[in-house]
mmCIF file of C-alpha atoms in Angstrom:
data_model
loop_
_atom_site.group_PDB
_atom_site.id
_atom_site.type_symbol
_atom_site.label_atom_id
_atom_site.label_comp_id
_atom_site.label_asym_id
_atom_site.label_seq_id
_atom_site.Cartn_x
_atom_site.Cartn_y
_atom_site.Cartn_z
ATOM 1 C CA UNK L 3 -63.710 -9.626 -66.065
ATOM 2 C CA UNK L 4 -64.060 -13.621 -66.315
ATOM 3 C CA UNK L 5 -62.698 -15.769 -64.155
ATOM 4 C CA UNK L 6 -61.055 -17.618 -67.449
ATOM 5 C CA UNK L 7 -59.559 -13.496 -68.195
ATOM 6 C CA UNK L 8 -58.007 -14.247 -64.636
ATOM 7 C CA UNK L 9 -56.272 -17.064 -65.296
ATOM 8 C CA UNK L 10 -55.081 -15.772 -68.303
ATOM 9 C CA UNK L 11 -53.799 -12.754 -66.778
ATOM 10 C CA UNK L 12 -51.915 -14.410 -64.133
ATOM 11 C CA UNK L 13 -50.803 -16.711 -66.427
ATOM 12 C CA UNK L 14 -48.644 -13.802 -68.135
ATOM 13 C CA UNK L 15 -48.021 -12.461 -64.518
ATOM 14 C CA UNK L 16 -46.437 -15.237 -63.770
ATOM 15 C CA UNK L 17 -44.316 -15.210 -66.620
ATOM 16 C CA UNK L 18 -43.114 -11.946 -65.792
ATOM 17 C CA UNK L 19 -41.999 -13.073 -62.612
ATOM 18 C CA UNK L 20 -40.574 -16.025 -64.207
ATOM 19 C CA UNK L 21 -38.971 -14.454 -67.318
ATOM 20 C CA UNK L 22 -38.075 -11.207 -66.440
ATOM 21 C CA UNK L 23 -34.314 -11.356 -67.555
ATOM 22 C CA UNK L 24 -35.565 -11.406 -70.782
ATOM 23 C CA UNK L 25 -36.688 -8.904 -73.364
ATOM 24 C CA UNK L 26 -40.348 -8.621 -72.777
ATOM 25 C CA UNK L 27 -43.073 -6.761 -74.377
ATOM 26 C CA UNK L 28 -46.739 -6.177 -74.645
ATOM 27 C CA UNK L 29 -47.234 -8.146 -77.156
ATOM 28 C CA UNK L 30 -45.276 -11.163 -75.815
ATOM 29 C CA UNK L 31 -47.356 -11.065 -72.416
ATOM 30 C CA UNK L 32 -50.552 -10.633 -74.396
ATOM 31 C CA UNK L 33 -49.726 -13.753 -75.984
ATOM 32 C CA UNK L 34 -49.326 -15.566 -73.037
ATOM 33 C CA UNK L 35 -52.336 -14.391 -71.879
ATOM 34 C CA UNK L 36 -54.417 -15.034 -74.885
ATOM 35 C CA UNK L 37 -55.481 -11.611 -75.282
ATOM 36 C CA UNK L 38 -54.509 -8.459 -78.083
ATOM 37 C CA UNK L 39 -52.235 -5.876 -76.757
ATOM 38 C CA UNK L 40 -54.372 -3.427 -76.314
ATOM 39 C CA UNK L 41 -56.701 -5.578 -74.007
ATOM 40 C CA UNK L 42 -54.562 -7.030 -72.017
ATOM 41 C CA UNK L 43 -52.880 -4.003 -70.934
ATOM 42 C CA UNK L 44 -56.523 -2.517 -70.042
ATOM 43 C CA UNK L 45 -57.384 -5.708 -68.500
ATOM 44 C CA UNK L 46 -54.016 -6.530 -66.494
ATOM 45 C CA UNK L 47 -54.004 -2.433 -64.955
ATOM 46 C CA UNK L 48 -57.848 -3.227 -63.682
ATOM 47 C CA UNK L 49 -57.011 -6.368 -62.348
ATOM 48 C CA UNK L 50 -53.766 -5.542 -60.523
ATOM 49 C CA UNK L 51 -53.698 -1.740 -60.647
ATOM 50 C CA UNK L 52 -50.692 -0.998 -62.878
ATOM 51 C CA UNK L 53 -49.628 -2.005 -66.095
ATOM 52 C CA UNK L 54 -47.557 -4.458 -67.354
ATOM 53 C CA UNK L 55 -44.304 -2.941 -68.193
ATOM 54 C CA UNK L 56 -44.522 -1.239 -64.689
ATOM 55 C CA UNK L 57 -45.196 -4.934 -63.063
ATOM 56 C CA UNK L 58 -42.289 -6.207 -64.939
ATOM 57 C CA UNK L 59 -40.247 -3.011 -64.085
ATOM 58 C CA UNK L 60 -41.085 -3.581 -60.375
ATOM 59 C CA UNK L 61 -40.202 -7.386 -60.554
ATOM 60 C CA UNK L 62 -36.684 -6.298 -62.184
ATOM 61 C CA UNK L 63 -36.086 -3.331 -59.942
ATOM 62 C CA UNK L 64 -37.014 -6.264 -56.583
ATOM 63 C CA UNK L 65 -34.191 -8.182 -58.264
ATOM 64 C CA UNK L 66 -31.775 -5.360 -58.174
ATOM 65 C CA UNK L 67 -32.101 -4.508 -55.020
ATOM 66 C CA UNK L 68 -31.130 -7.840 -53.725
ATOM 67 C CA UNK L 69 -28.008 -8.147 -56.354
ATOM 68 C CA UNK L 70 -27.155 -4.585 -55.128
ATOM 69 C CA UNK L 71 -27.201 -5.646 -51.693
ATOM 70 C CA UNK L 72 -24.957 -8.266 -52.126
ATOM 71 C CA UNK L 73 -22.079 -5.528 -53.189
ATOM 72 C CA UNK L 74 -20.413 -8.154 -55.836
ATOM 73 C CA UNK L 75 -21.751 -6.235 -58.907
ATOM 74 C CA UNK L 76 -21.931 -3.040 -60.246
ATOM 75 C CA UNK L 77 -24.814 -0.881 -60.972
ATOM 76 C CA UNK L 78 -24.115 -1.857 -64.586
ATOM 77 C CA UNK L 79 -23.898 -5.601 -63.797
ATOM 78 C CA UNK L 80 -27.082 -5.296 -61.986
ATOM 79 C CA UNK L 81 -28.723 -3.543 -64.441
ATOM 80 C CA UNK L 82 -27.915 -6.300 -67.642
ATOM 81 C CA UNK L 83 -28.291 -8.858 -65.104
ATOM 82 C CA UNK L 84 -32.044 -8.100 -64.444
ATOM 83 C CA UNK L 85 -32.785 -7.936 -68.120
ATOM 84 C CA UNK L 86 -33.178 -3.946 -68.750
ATOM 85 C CA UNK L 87 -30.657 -2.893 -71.496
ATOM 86 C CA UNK L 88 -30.262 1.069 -71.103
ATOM 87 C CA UNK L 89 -28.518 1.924 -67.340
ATOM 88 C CA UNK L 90 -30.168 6.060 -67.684
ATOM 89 C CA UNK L 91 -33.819 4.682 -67.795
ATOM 90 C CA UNK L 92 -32.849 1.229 -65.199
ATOM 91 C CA UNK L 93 -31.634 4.063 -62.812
ATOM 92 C CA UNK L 94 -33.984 6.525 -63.107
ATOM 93 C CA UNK L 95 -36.954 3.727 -62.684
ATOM 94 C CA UNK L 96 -34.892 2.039 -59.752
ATOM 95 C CA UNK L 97 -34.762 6.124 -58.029
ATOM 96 C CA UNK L 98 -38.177 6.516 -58.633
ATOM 97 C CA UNK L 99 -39.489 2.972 -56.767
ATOM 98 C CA UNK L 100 -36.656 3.288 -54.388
ATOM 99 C CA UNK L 101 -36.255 6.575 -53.448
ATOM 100 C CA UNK L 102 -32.218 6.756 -54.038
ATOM 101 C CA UNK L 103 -29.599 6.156 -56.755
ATOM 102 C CA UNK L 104 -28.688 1.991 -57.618
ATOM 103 C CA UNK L 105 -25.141 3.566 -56.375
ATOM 104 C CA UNK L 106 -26.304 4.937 -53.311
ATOM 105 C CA UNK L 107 -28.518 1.850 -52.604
ATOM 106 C CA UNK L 108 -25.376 -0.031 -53.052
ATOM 107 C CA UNK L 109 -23.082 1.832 -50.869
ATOM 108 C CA UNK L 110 -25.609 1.773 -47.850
ATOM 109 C CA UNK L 111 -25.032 -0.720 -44.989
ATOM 110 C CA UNK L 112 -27.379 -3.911 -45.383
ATOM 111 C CA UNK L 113 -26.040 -6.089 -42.491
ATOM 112 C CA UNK L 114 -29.299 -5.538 -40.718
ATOM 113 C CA UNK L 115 -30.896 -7.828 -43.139
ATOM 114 C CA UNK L 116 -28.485 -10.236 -42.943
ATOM 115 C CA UNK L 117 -30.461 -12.603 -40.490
ATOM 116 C CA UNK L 118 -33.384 -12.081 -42.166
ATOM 117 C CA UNK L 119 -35.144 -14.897 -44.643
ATOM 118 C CA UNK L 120 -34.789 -13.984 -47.636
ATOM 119 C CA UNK L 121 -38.555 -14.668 -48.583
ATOM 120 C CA UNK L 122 -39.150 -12.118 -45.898
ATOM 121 C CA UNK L 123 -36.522 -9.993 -47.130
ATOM 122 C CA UNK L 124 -37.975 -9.540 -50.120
ATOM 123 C CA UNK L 125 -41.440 -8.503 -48.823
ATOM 124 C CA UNK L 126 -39.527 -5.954 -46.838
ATOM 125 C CA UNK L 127 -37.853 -4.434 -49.027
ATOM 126 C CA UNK L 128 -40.452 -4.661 -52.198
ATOM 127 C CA UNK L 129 -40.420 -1.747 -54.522
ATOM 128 C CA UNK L 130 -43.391 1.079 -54.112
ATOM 129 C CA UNK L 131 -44.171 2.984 -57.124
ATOM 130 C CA UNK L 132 -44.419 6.678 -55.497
ATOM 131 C CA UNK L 133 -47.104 9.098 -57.587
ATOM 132 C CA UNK L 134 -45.215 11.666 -59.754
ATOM 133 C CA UNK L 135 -45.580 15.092 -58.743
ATOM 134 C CA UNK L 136 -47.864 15.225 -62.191
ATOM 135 C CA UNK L 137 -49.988 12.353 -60.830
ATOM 136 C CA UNK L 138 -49.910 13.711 -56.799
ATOM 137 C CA UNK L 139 -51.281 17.326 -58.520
ATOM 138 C CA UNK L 140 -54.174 15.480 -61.057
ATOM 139 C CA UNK L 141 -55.515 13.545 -57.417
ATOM 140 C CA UNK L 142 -55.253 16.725 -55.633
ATOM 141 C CA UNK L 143 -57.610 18.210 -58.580
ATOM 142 C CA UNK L 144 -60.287 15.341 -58.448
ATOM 143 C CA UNK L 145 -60.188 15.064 -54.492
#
């Protein structure tokens, strides 16, 4: 990979982080980063280890977790809010990065955060994408 791919790529990274209320696709981010689809997505995963959508699904899901913690909004709030349109597949990708429900997420007590910066905050409480049980069993084969 160039060092002008790189710049490209985190060019489109960035808009994701920028833009990620808004309806984003492949295509769109491969625009921004000068590339086709199909090589951007190849290029982005080997450069930062996942793929676009699940960037941008990580970025939204961060976002979430700090409107949920605030208690104002509903799940469903949150989830339009943070630019995903179907609440089954925003919940199911918030359970699997977070480990529990938006709802229960929600509900839990977050006043030991409350002195905390919010820049740090955020690095504390970042989304992890956990291996599948599909993914856990196809390492456990190549080990």
């Amino acid at each position: 990979m160039t060092p002008e791919e790189l710049v490209y790529l985190r060019r489109a990274r960035d808009l994701m982080d920028r833009e990620y209320t808004r309806p984003l696709d492949v295509p769109a981010m491969a625009r921004a980063a000068l590339m086709s689809p199909a090589h951007f997505s190849r290029q982005f995963r080997a450069a930062y280890g996942e793929t676009p959508y699940s960037y941008l699904m990580t970025r939204r899901i961060e976002r979430a977790k700090a409107l949920l913690r605030r208690g104002d909004l509903s799940v469903t709030e949150v989830c339009m809010a943070v630019g995903c349109t179907s609440l089954g597949s925003f919940s199911s990708r918030f359970t699997e990065l977070v480990g529990e429900s938006p709802s229960a997420y929600r509900a839990r007590d977050h006043a030991a955060l409350a002195p905390v910066p919010a820049c740090w905050a955020k690095v504390i409480t970042r989304p992890v994408r956990r291996p599948s049980t599909n993914e856990e069993a196809q390492v456990g084969r190549t080990a």
